[in-house]
Coordinates of C-alpha atoms in Angstrom, one line a residue:
Chain C
M291 CA -76.2 -169.2 -18.5
I292 CA -73.5 -166.8 -17.3
L293 CA -75.4 -165.0 -14.5
S294 CA -78.4 -165.9 -12.5
L295 CA -80.1 -164.1 -9.6
D296 CA -82.5 -166.0 -7.4
S297 CA -84.8 -163.9 -5.1
V298 CA -82.1 -161.4 -4.4
S299 CA -83.1 -158.8 -1.8
K300 CA -81.5 -155.7 -0.3
S301 CA -82.9 -153.4 2.3
F302 CA -81.6 -150.2 3.8
G303 CA -83.6 -150.1 7.1
A304 CA -87.2 -150.3 6.1
L305 CA -86.5 -149.3 2.5
K306 CA -86.4 -152.3 0.1
V307 CA -84.1 -151.4 -2.8
A308 CA -84.1 -154.9 -4.3
D309 CA -87.1 -157.1 -3.6
G310 CA -86.9 -160.7 -4.7
V311 CA -85.1 -160.0 -7.9
T312 CA -84.9 -163.1 -10.1
F313 CA -83.6 -163.3 -13.7
A314 CA -80.9 -165.0 -15.7
V315 CA -78.6 -163.9 -18.4
E316 CA -77.3 -166.2 -21.2
K317 CA -73.7 -166.1 -22.3
G318 CA -73.1 -163.7 -25.1
E319 CA -76.5 -161.9 -24.5
A320 CA -77.0 -158.2 -24.1
L321 CA -79.7 -157.3 -21.6
G322 CA -81.0 -153.7 -21.0
I323 CA -82.3 -152.5 -17.7
I324 CA -84.8 -149.6 -17.5
G325 CA -86.9 -148.2 -14.8
P326 CA -87.7 -144.8 -13.2
N327 CA -85.1 -143.0 -11.0
G328 CA -84.8 -144.6 -7.7
A329 CA -86.1 -148.0 -9.0
G330 CA -82.9 -149.7 -7.7
K331 CA -81.0 -150.1 -10.9
S332 CA -77.6 -149.0 -9.7
T333 CA -78.2 -151.0 -6.5
L334 CA -78.8 -154.1 -8.5
F335 CA -75.5 -153.5 -10.3
N336 CA -73.7 -153.1 -7.0
L337 CA -75.2 -156.4 -5.8
I338 CA -74.0 -158.2 -8.9
T339 CA -70.5 -156.7 -8.7
G340 CA -70.2 -157.2 -5.0
N341 CA -69.8 -153.5 -4.1
L342 CA -72.9 -154.2 -2.0
L343 CA -73.7 -157.5 -0.4
S344 CA -77.3 -158.7 -0.6
S345 CA -79.5 -159.3 2.4
G346 CA -81.1 -162.4 0.9
G347 CA -81.2 -164.6 -2.1
R348 CA -78.5 -166.1 -4.3
I349 CA -76.3 -164.8 -7.1
T350 CA -74.5 -167.3 -9.4
F351 CA -71.8 -166.4 -11.9
E352 CA -70.5 -169.0 -14.3
G353 CA -72.0 -171.7 -12.2
R354 CA -70.4 -170.5 -8.9
D355 CA -72.2 -169.0 -6.0
V356 CA -70.7 -165.5 -5.6
T357 CA -73.4 -164.1 -3.2
R358 CA -70.8 -163.5 -0.4
L359 CA -67.7 -162.7 -2.5
P360 CA -66.2 -159.2 -2.4
A361 CA -66.1 -157.0 -5.5
M362 CA -62.4 -157.6 -6.1
E363 CA -62.8 -161.3 -6.4
R364 CA -65.8 -161.0 -8.7
V365 CA -63.9 -158.8 -11.0
R366 CA -61.1 -161.3 -11.1
M367 CA -63.7 -164.0 -12.1
G368 CA -64.8 -161.8 -15.0
V369 CA -67.4 -159.3 -13.8
G370 CA -66.4 -155.8 -15.1
R371 CA -68.3 -152.6 -14.5
S372 CA -68.5 -149.0 -15.3
F373 CA -69.8 -146.4 -12.8
Q374 CA -72.8 -144.2 -13.5
I375 CA -70.7 -141.1 -12.4
P376 CA -67.3 -141.7 -13.9
Q377 CA -64.8 -142.6 -11.2
P378 CA -61.4 -142.5 -12.9
F379 CA -58.1 -142.7 -10.9
E380 CA -57.7 -139.0 -11.4
G381 CA -54.0 -138.8 -10.6
L382 CA -53.1 -141.5 -13.0
T383 CA -53.0 -141.2 -16.8
V384 CA -55.6 -142.8 -19.1
F385 CA -53.1 -145.6 -19.9
E386 CA -52.2 -146.2 -16.2
N387 CA -55.9 -146.4 -15.4
L388 CA -56.2 -149.3 -17.8
L389 CA -52.9 -150.8 -16.8
T390 CA -54.1 -151.0 -13.2
A391 CA -57.3 -152.6 -14.2
A392 CA -55.5 -155.1 -16.4
T393 CA -52.8 -156.1 -13.9
F394 CA -55.1 -156.5 -11.0
G395 CA -58.4 -157.5 -12.7
R396 CA -56.7 -160.3 -14.5
G397 CA -53.5 -160.8 -12.4
G398 CA -50.3 -160.5 -14.3
R399 CA -47.2 -158.4 -15.1
E400 CA -47.5 -154.8 -16.3
A401 CA -45.4 -155.5 -19.3
D402 CA -47.7 -158.3 -20.5
M403 CA -50.7 -156.0 -20.5
V404 CA -49.4 -153.2 -22.6
E405 CA -50.5 -154.5 -26.0
D406 CA -54.0 -155.3 -24.8
C407 CA -54.4 -151.9 -23.1
A408 CA -53.3 -150.2 -26.3
R409 CA -55.8 -152.2 -28.3
I410 CA -58.7 -151.3 -25.9
L411 CA -57.6 -147.6 -25.9
D412 CA -57.7 -147.8 -29.7
E413 CA -61.2 -149.4 -29.7
T414 CA -62.6 -146.8 -27.3
E415 CA -60.9 -143.9 -29.2
L416 CA -58.7 -142.9 -26.3
L417 CA -55.4 -143.9 -27.7
R418 CA -54.5 -140.3 -28.7
K419 CA -54.9 -139.3 -25.0
A420 CA -53.2 -142.3 -23.5
N421 CA -50.7 -140.3 -21.6
A422 CA -53.1 -137.5 -20.4
V423 CA -53.9 -137.4 -16.7
A424 CA -57.4 -138.8 -16.2
G425 CA -58.5 -135.8 -14.1
S426 CA -58.2 -133.5 -17.1
L427 CA -60.6 -135.4 -19.4
S428 CA -63.9 -134.2 -20.8
L429 CA -67.2 -135.9 -19.9
L430 CA -67.2 -138.0 -23.1
D431 CA -63.6 -139.1 -22.5
R432 CA -64.4 -140.0 -18.9
K433 CA -67.3 -142.1 -20.1
R434 CA -65.0 -143.8 -22.6
L435 CA -62.4 -144.3 -19.9
E436 CA -65.1 -146.0 -17.7
L437 CA -65.8 -148.4 -20.6
A438 CA -62.1 -148.9 -21.4
R439 CA -61.1 -149.6 -17.8
A440 CA -63.9 -152.1 -17.4
M441 CA -62.8 -153.8 -20.6
A442 CA -59.2 -153.9 -19.4
T443 CA -60.2 -156.1 -16.5
G444 CA -60.9 -158.8 -19.1
P445 CA -64.6 -159.2 -18.4
E446 CA -66.9 -162.1 -19.4
L447 CA -69.8 -160.0 -18.2
L448 CA -69.7 -156.3 -18.6
L449 CA -72.1 -154.0 -16.6
L450 CA -72.6 -150.6 -18.0
D451 CA -74.3 -148.0 -15.8
E452 CA -75.8 -145.1 -17.8
I453 CA -72.8 -144.8 -20.0
A454 CA -74.6 -142.8 -22.6
G455 CA -76.2 -140.3 -20.2
G456 CA -75.2 -136.7 -20.6
L457 CA -73.7 -137.1 -24.0
T458 CA -74.6 -135.3 -27.2
E459 CA -76.4 -137.3 -30.0
A460 CA -73.2 -137.7 -32.0
E461 CA -71.1 -138.7 -29.0
C462 CA -73.8 -141.2 -28.0
T463 CA -73.8 -142.7 -31.5
A464 CA -70.0 -143.2 -31.4
L465 CA -70.1 -144.8 -28.0
V466 CA -73.0 -147.1 -29.0
A467 CA -70.9 -148.3 -32.0
T468 CA -68.0 -149.1 -29.6
I469 CA -70.3 -151.0 -27.3
R470 CA -71.8 -152.9 -30.2
G471 CA -68.3 -153.9 -31.3
I472 CA -67.5 -155.2 -27.8
H473 CA -70.8 -157.2 -27.8
A474 CA -70.0 -158.6 -31.2
Q475 CA -66.7 -160.0 -29.9
G476 CA -68.7 -162.1 -27.5
T477 CA -68.8 -160.2 -24.2
T478 CA -72.0 -160.5 -22.3
I479 CA -73.5 -157.1 -21.5
I480 CA -76.0 -155.8 -19.0
W481 CA -76.7 -152.1 -19.6
I482 CA -78.7 -149.7 -17.5
E483 CA -79.8 -146.7 -19.7
H484 CA -82.3 -143.9 -19.9
V485 CA -81.4 -143.2 -23.5
L486 CA -83.7 -145.8 -24.9
H487 CA -82.9 -145.7 -28.6
A488 CA -79.2 -146.2 -27.7
L489 CA -80.1 -149.2 -25.5
T490 CA -82.5 -150.9 -27.9
S491 CA -80.0 -150.6 -30.8
V492 CA -77.8 -153.1 -28.8
V493 CA -79.7 -155.2 -26.4
E494 CA -81.8 -158.3 -27.2
R495 CA -83.9 -158.2 -24.1
L496 CA -85.2 -155.5 -21.7
L497 CA -85.8 -155.8 -18.0
V498 CA -88.0 -153.3 -16.2
L499 CA -87.4 -152.5 -12.6
D500 CA -89.6 -150.5 -10.3
F501 CA -89.3 -150.2 -6.5
G502 CA -86.7 -152.9 -6.5
R503 CA -89.0 -155.4 -8.2
V504 CA -88.8 -156.9 -11.7
I505 CA -91.9 -155.7 -13.6
G506 CA -91.2 -157.3 -16.8
I507 CA -88.5 -159.0 -18.9
G508 CA -88.6 -159.8 -22.6
A509 CA -88.1 -158.5 -26.2
P510 CA -87.8 -154.7 -26.3
D511 CA -90.9 -154.1 -28.5
E512 CA -93.1 -156.4 -26.3
I513 CA -91.9 -154.7 -23.2
M514 CA -92.4 -151.2 -24.5
A515 CA -95.9 -152.2 -25.7
S516 CA -97.0 -153.6 -22.3
K517 CA -99.5 -151.4 -20.5
E518 CA -97.9 -151.8 -17.1
V519 CA -94.5 -150.7 -18.3
R520 CA -96.0 -147.7 -20.1
E521 CA -97.8 -146.6 -17.0
I522 CA -94.8 -147.1 -14.6
Y523 CA -91.9 -146.2 -16.8
L524 CA -93.2 -143.7 -19.3
G525 CA -95.8 -142.3 -16.9
L526 CA -98.5 -142.6 -19.5
E527 CA -102.1 -142.8 -18.8
V528 CA -103.4 -145.6 -21.0
Chain E
M1428 CA -45.2 -167.0 -34.9
T1429 CA -43.6 -163.6 -34.8
T1430 CA -45.3 -160.9 -32.7
H1431 CA -44.6 -157.4 -33.5
T1432 CA -45.1 -155.1 -30.5
A1433 CA -45.8 -151.6 -31.6
Y1434 CA -46.5 -150.3 -28.2
R1435 CA -44.0 -149.9 -25.3
L1436 CA -44.2 -148.9 -21.7
T1437 CA -41.5 -146.7 -20.4
T1438 CA -40.9 -145.2 -17.0
R1439 CA -37.4 -144.1 -17.6
T1440 CA -36.8 -140.4 -18.2
K1441 CA -33.6 -138.3 -18.6
A1442 CA -34.3 -136.4 -15.4
G1443 CA -34.7 -139.7 -13.6
T1444 CA -31.4 -141.1 -14.8
I1445 CA -29.7 -137.8 -13.8
T1446 CA -31.3 -138.0 -10.4
G1447 CA -30.0 -141.6 -10.0
L1448 CA -26.4 -140.6 -10.8
V1449 CA -26.5 -137.5 -8.6
A1450 CA -28.1 -139.5 -5.8
L1451 CA -25.3 -142.1 -6.0
A1452 CA -22.7 -139.3 -5.9
L1453 CA -24.4 -137.7 -2.9
I1454 CA -24.6 -141.0 -1.0
A1455 CA -20.9 -141.6 -1.6
L1456 CA -20.2 -138.0 -0.5
G1457 CA -22.4 -138.6 2.5
F1458 CA -20.4 -141.5 3.7
A1459 CA -17.1 -139.6 3.3
L1460 CA -18.4 -136.4 4.9
P1461 CA -17.4 -137.2 8.5
A1462 CA -13.8 -136.7 7.4
F1463 CA -14.4 -133.1 6.4
V1464 CA -17.1 -131.6 8.6
S1465 CA -17.5 -130.8 12.3
R1466 CA -19.3 -132.9 14.8
S1467 CA -22.2 -130.4 15.0
T1468 CA -22.7 -130.6 11.3
I1469 CA -22.9 -134.4 11.6
Q1470 CA -25.5 -134.1 14.3
D1471 CA -27.5 -131.7 12.1
L1472 CA -27.3 -134.1 9.2
F1473 CA -28.4 -137.0 11.5
F1474 CA -31.4 -135.0 12.5
I1475 CA -32.2 -134.2 8.8
L1476 CA -31.8 -137.8 7.7
T1477 CA -33.9 -139.3 10.5
M1478 CA -36.7 -136.7 9.9
L1479 CA -36.5 -137.4 6.1
A1480 CA -36.9 -141.1 6.8
L1481 CA -40.0 -140.5 9.0
A1482 CA -41.4 -138.1 6.5
Q1483 CA -41.0 -140.6 3.6
L1484 CA -42.8 -143.2 5.7
W1485 CA -45.7 -140.9 6.7
N1486 CA -46.0 -139.8 3.0
L1487 CA -46.3 -143.5 2.1
L1488 CA -49.1 -143.9 4.6
A1489 CA -51.0 -140.7 3.9
G1490 CA -49.9 -139.6 0.5
Y1491 CA -50.3 -143.0 -1.1
G1492 CA -52.2 -145.3 1.2
G1493 CA -54.8 -142.6 2.2
L1494 CA -54.0 -143.5 5.9
V1495 CA -53.6 -140.1 7.7
S1496 CA -52.1 -141.3 10.9
V1497 CA -51.4 -138.9 13.8
G1498 CA -50.0 -141.8 15.9
Q1499 CA -46.7 -142.5 14.3
Q1500 CA -45.0 -141.5 17.6
A1501 CA -46.3 -144.8 18.9
F1502 CA -43.9 -146.7 16.6
V1503 CA -41.0 -144.3 17.2
G1504 CA -41.5 -144.7 20.9
I1505 CA -42.0 -148.4 21.0
G1506 CA -39.0 -148.8 18.7
A1507 CA -36.9 -146.7 21.0
Y1508 CA -38.0 -148.5 24.1
A1509 CA -37.5 -152.0 22.5
M1510 CA -34.0 -150.9 21.6
F1511 CA -33.3 -149.8 25.2
A1512 CA -34.9 -153.0 26.6
A1513 CA -32.7 -155.2 24.3
V1514 CA -29.6 -153.3 25.5
I1515 CA -30.4 -153.0 29.2
L1516 CA -32.3 -156.2 29.9
L1517 CA -30.8 -158.6 27.3
G1518 CA -27.3 -157.1 27.0
W1519 CA -27.5 -156.7 23.2
N1520 CA -25.2 -154.4 21.3
P1521 CA -27.1 -151.1 20.6
V1522 CA -26.7 -151.3 16.9
V1523 CA -28.2 -154.8 16.8
A1524 CA -30.9 -153.7 19.3
I1525 CA -32.2 -151.2 16.7
L1526 CA -33.6 -154.2 14.9
A1527 CA -35.6 -155.1 18.0
G1528 CA -37.1 -151.7 17.6
G1529 CA -38.4 -152.5 14.2
V1530 CA -39.8 -155.8 15.3
A1531 CA -41.5 -154.3 18.3
A1532 CA -43.1 -151.6 16.1
L1533 CA -44.3 -154.2 13.7
L1534 CA -45.9 -156.2 16.6
L1535 CA -47.6 -153.0 17.9
A1536 CA -48.9 -152.2 14.4
I1537 CA -51.0 -155.4 14.3
P1538 CA -53.4 -154.5 17.1
T1539 CA -53.3 -150.8 16.1
A1540 CA -54.4 -151.6 12.5
F1541 CA -57.0 -154.0 13.8
F1542 CA -58.7 -151.2 15.8
A1543 CA -57.9 -148.1 13.7
F1544 CA -58.9 -149.6 10.3
R1545 CA -62.5 -149.8 11.6
L1546 CA -62.3 -146.0 11.5
Q1547 CA -62.3 -143.7 8.5
G1548 CA -60.7 -140.3 7.8
A1549 CA -60.5 -138.0 10.8
Y1550 CA -61.7 -140.8 13.1
F1551 CA -58.8 -142.9 11.9
A1552 CA -56.4 -140.0 12.7
I1553 CA -57.7 -139.6 16.2
G1554 CA -57.8 -143.3 16.8
T1555 CA -54.1 -143.7 16.0
W1556 CA -53.3 -140.8 18.3
V1557 CA -55.3 -142.4 21.1
I1558 CA -53.5 -145.7 20.6
A1559 CA -50.2 -143.9 20.8
E1560 CA -51.1 -142.2 24.0
V1561 CA -52.3 -145.5 25.5
T1562 CA -49.0 -147.1 24.5
R1563 CA -47.1 -144.2 26.1
L1564 CA -49.0 -144.6 29.4
L1565 CA -48.3 -148.3 29.4
V1566 CA -44.6 -147.9 28.7
A1567 CA -44.4 -145.3 31.5
Q1568 CA -45.3 -148.1 33.9
W1569 CA -42.2 -150.1 32.8
K1570 CA -40.1 -149.7 36.0
A1571 CA -37.1 -151.6 34.6
L1572 CA -36.7 -148.8 32.0
G1573 CA -37.2 -146.0 34.4
G1574 CA -41.0 -145.7 34.4
G1575 CA -42.3 -142.1 33.8
T1576 CA -38.9 -140.4 34.2
G1577 CA -37.0 -142.6 31.8
T1578 CA -33.4 -143.9 31.8
S1579 CA -30.1 -143.7 30.0
L1580 CA -28.1 -146.3 28.1
P1581 CA -25.5 -147.7 30.5
R1582 CA -21.9 -146.6 30.1
E1583 CA -20.7 -150.1 29.3
A1584 CA -23.2 -150.3 26.4
T1585 CA -22.5 -146.9 24.9
G1586 CA -18.8 -147.5 25.2
N1587 CA -19.0 -150.7 23.4
I1588 CA -21.1 -149.9 20.3
M1589 CA -20.3 -152.1 17.3
G1590 CA -18.1 -150.2 14.9
V1591 CA -17.2 -147.3 17.1
D1592 CA -13.6 -148.4 17.6
L1593 CA -13.3 -148.6 13.8
V1594 CA -14.6 -145.0 13.4
R1595 CA -12.3 -143.7 16.1
A1596 CA -9.3 -145.3 14.4
L1597 CA -10.5 -144.0 11.0
F1598 CA -11.0 -140.4 11.9
G1599 CA -9.0 -140.0 15.0
V1600 CA -11.9 -138.7 17.1
R1601 CA -13.1 -139.1 20.6
E1602 CA -15.6 -141.8 21.5
A1603 CA -18.6 -139.5 21.7
A1604 CA -17.9 -138.0 18.3
A1605 CA -17.3 -141.5 16.9
R1606 CA -20.7 -142.6 18.2
D1607 CA -22.3 -139.6 16.4
I1608 CA -20.6 -140.5 13.1
L1609 CA -21.7 -144.1 13.4
A1610 CA -25.3 -143.0 14.1
Y1611 CA -25.1 -140.7 11.2
W1612 CA -24.0 -143.4 8.9
L1613 CA -26.8 -145.7 10.0
A1614 CA -29.2 -142.8 9.5
L1615 CA -27.9 -142.3 6.0
V1616 CA -28.4 -146.0 5.3
L1617 CA -31.9 -146.0 6.7
A1618 CA -33.0 -142.8 4.8
V1619 CA -31.6 -144.0 1.5
A1620 CA -33.1 -147.5 2.0
I1621 CA -36.5 -146.1 2.9
T1622 CA -36.6 -143.5 0.1
G1623 CA -35.2 -146.0 -2.4
G1624 CA -37.5 -148.8 -1.1
I1625 CA -40.6 -146.6 -1.5
Y1626 CA -39.5 -145.5 -4.9
W1627 CA -39.1 -149.1 -5.9
L1628 CA -42.5 -149.9 -4.5
L1629 CA -44.1 -147.1 -6.5
R1630 CA -42.5 -148.3 -9.8
N1631 CA -43.7 -151.8 -9.0
R1632 CA -47.2 -152.9 -9.8
L1633 CA -48.2 -152.2 -6.2
G1634 CA -47.5 -148.5 -7.0
L1635 CA -50.4 -148.5 -9.4
A1636 CA -52.6 -150.2 -6.8
L1637 CA -51.6 -147.6 -4.2
A1638 CA -52.3 -144.7 -6.5
A1639 CA -55.7 -146.2 -7.4
L1640 CA -56.5 -146.7 -3.7
R1641 CA -55.6 -143.0 -3.0
D1642 CA -57.7 -141.7 -5.9
N1643 CA -60.8 -143.8 -5.5
I1644 CA -61.2 -146.9 -3.2
D1645 CA -64.5 -148.1 -4.7
A1646 CA -63.2 -148.0 -8.2
A1647 CA -59.9 -149.6 -7.1
Q1648 CA -61.8 -152.6 -5.6
S1649 CA -63.9 -152.8 -8.8
V1650 CA -60.8 -153.4 -10.9
G1651 CA -59.5 -156.1 -8.6
V1652 CA -57.3 -154.2 -6.1
D1653 CA -57.3 -155.8 -2.7
A1654 CA -57.7 -152.6 -0.8
V1655 CA -57.8 -154.1 2.7
R1656 CA -54.6 -156.2 2.2
L1657 CA -52.8 -153.3 0.6
K1658 CA -53.6 -151.0 3.5
W1659 CA -52.4 -153.6 6.0
A1660 CA -49.2 -154.1 4.1
V1661 CA -48.4 -150.4 3.9
F1662 CA -49.2 -149.8 7.5
M1663 CA -47.1 -152.7 8.7
L1664 CA -44.2 -151.7 6.5
A1665 CA -44.3 -148.0 7.6
A1666 CA -44.6 -149.0 11.3
A1667 CA -41.6 -151.4 11.2
A1668 CA -39.4 -148.9 9.5
T1669 CA -40.6 -146.1 11.8
G1670 CA -39.6 -148.3 14.7
L1671 CA -36.1 -148.7 13.3
V1672 CA -35.8 -144.9 13.0
G1673 CA -37.0 -144.6 16.6
G1674 CA -34.4 -147.1 17.8
L1675 CA -31.7 -145.2 16.0
V1676 CA -32.7 -141.8 17.2
F1677 CA -32.6 -142.9 20.8
M1678 CA -29.4 -144.8 20.4
Q1679 CA -27.8 -141.5 19.4
T1680 CA -29.3 -139.5 22.3
A1681 CA -28.6 -142.5 24.6
R1682 CA -31.3 -141.2 26.9
I1683 CA -35.0 -142.0 26.9
S1684 CA -38.2 -141.0 28.6
P1685 CA -41.9 -141.7 27.6
G1686 CA -42.4 -137.9 27.0
A1687 CA -39.6 -137.7 24.5
A1688 CA -40.0 -141.1 22.8
F1689 CA -43.8 -140.7 22.3
A1690 CA -43.8 -136.9 21.5
V1691 CA -46.6 -136.2 19.1
T1692 CA -45.0 -132.8 18.1
D1693 CA -41.5 -134.3 17.3
W1694 CA -42.5 -137.5 15.6
T1695 CA -45.8 -136.7 13.9
A1696 CA -46.6 -132.9 13.8
Y1697 CA -43.1 -131.9 12.4
V1698 CA -43.2 -134.9 10.1
I1699 CA -46.6 -133.9 8.7
F1700 CA -45.3 -130.3 8.4
I1701 CA -42.4 -131.6 6.3
V1702 CA -44.6 -133.6 4.0
V1703 CA -47.2 -131.0 3.6
I1704 CA -44.9 -128.1 2.8
G1705 CA -42.7 -130.2 0.6
G1706 CA -45.6 -131.9 -1.3
I1707 CA -47.6 -134.8 -0.3
G1708 CA -47.8 -137.9 -2.6
T1709 CA -44.3 -137.4 -4.2
I1710 CA -40.9 -138.7 -3.3
E1711 CA -39.4 -135.3 -3.9
G1712 CA -41.8 -133.5 -1.5
P1713 CA -40.4 -134.9 1.8
I1714 CA -36.8 -134.1 0.6
V1715 CA -37.7 -130.5 -0.2
G1716 CA -39.8 -130.3 3.0
V1717 CA -37.1 -131.5 5.4
I1718 CA -34.6 -129.0 4.0
V1719 CA -37.1 -126.1 4.5
F1720 CA -38.0 -127.4 7.9
F1721 CA -34.3 -127.6 9.0
L1722 CA -33.6 -124.0 7.8
L1723 CA -36.7 -122.7 9.6
R1724 CA -35.8 -124.5 12.7
S1725 CA -32.3 -123.0 12.7
A1726 CA -33.5 -119.5 11.9
L1727 CA -36.3 -119.6 14.5
A1728 CA -34.4 -121.6 17.2
D1729 CA -34.2 -118.6 19.6
Y1730 CA -37.8 -117.5 19.4
G1731 CA -39.5 -120.1 21.6
S1732 CA -43.1 -120.6 20.9
W1733 CA -43.0 -118.2 18.0
Y1734 CA -41.2 -121.1 16.3
L1735 CA -44.2 -123.3 16.4
L1736 CA -46.6 -120.5 15.6
T1737 CA -44.6 -119.7 12.5
L1738 CA -44.5 -123.3 11.4
G1739 CA -48.3 -123.5 11.8
L1740 CA -48.8 -120.3 9.8
I1741 CA -46.5 -121.5 7.0
A1742 CA -48.3 -124.8 6.9
I1743 CA -51.7 -123.1 6.6
A1744 CA -50.4 -120.8 3.9
V1745 CA -49.0 -123.7 1.9
M1746 CA -52.2 -125.7 2.2
L1747 CA -54.3 -122.7 1.0
F1748 CA -52.1 -121.5 -1.8
A1749 CA -50.0 -124.5 -2.8
P1750 CA -51.9 -127.6 -1.8
K1751 CA -49.4 -129.8 -3.6
G1752 CA -46.5 -128.2 -1.6
L1753 CA -43.4 -126.5 -2.8
W1754 CA -42.3 -129.4 -5.0
G1755 CA -45.8 -129.3 -6.5
L1756 CA -45.3 -125.7 -7.5
V1757 CA -41.9 -126.5 -9.1
S1758 CA -43.1 -129.6 -11.0
A1759 CA -46.3 -127.9 -12.2
R1760 CA -44.2 -125.0 -13.6
T1761 CA -41.4 -127.1 -15.1
G1762 CA -42.9 -130.5 -15.6
L1763 CA -39.9 -131.9 -13.8
H1764 CA -40.0 -135.3 -11.9
L1765 CA -36.8 -136.3 -10.3
F1766 CA -38.2 -139.7 -9.3
P1767 CA -40.4 -140.6 -12.3
V1768 CA -43.2 -143.1 -11.6
R1769 CA -45.4 -142.4 -14.7
R1770 CA -45.9 -145.3 -17.0
R1771 CA -45.8 -143.7 -20.4
L1772 CA -47.3 -145.5 -23.4
S1773 CA -45.4 -144.9 -26.6
G1774 CA -46.4 -146.1 -30.1
P1775 CA -48.4 -145.0 -33.1
K1776 CA -51.3 -142.5 -32.8
I1777 CA -50.4 -141.3 -29.3
Q1778 CA -49.9 -137.6 -28.6
G1779 CA -46.3 -136.9 -27.7
G1780 CA -45.2 -140.5 -28.2
T1781 CA -44.0 -142.2 -31.4

């Protein structure tokens, strides 16, 4: 077990955005998270990465209680993330974005990270644009950069937040192939996504979130067949 | 096991190497200059170098650390007063007393950061200004250093500055001129050390962290950058160096008052003007900016408040039409970087790098 959440809660005033969330992720697993807009999916990610601190409950990563640890320490422990809206370091080049992530996410000298950054850039099809300024990239390349930069931190657990959203079918297929490759190398993945076929082609389990609560967790076909999920998530009258 | 590394990181460029050589020649020339030019030229150059040093430091804070301080006069002022205190109360030699200015500014920076870092953006700017004003009011209560009206360095101290005798013997000049030359040399050392130090910092791995922090603080923390510690470090460093500059400036004038030492126009507004018109977030920007500022100042010296009005209008025009400053225009047009900090990846499959 690489990550476990035990009754994790977060409130903004009276609004509960995470309400007693409990689940665990096995090492090497790929878990998908679905739920309607505003269900608290990105908030849940922020709680896991430490960008937000929870109001209650316990988060354990690799057997260590990380509930109160700030984001920068969790990433050094191996929690890497991509942002839903790409947040590149716009003034830096694509390569420098990765170099920053690698030197600070893992701790080390720039020169020692070059080979690895180049390899990740190759895997994410960004190598050609390594020296382009990140602010000049297209949406697809920004999404790739989010993934590549997260990979550069050397994550044991990779959190992907709607990385396929807004892409064309072909672009999506290419990105999914890259993610599947990363998963195949043993990286644990938690992936929030609205593009269901992309998600289900990678993940082994699905978690459904609604109003900050876990509605269901299990094999994708079981989850998608459940009456409650269909009502809440797909908005179907059954 | 043999490892074949196909990919390489380079920061060195031809322009950078040429800049380095030209800079060395200019520094050497700068040290020799007092032999050839008039005392008023030396005073002008002293002004340019000290403003350049302050501009590079403000640029480090705002252009890289995202810390838009409007309170740097606090550190100039406290540095100057600490220098005076060390001379008048402790009997230190003025040149050594400049170091006390740096230490005092560093000490003031600790509580300043503690309070101001709770504020963001415009609130941070105003907060630093408020702290500077409070410091000025407190220092004005310091009776031993002349209170609100200020004081001068005693004759015996100014007549006995370390190195002045050497300068007199070297150039055959009067004591006052020798003091100016010495101050000018110290300004040259400070400006070069500060510019060079910041450039070194930017090429170091901390340079990446600073750029990341400037572009996106959330993302920076999410890749492991310790944003809080970095901001503290940058703020402390800039404050200490600003204090040294303050000590030096008032060693040269040999006269101090709270109004002059804590002047927001002289030590922050002009400095921001220099960085903004030159180009924020680059080493070249403050250098270009300080030259433009000096020329404007000379040209408009006789026009009273029109001088400030013109500076303001120029700053607005530059912000609207060339937000990256004059150097930004040049480097966008030519791709030129005199102080390259880009880490270029070269190797197979990369555009423009084999």
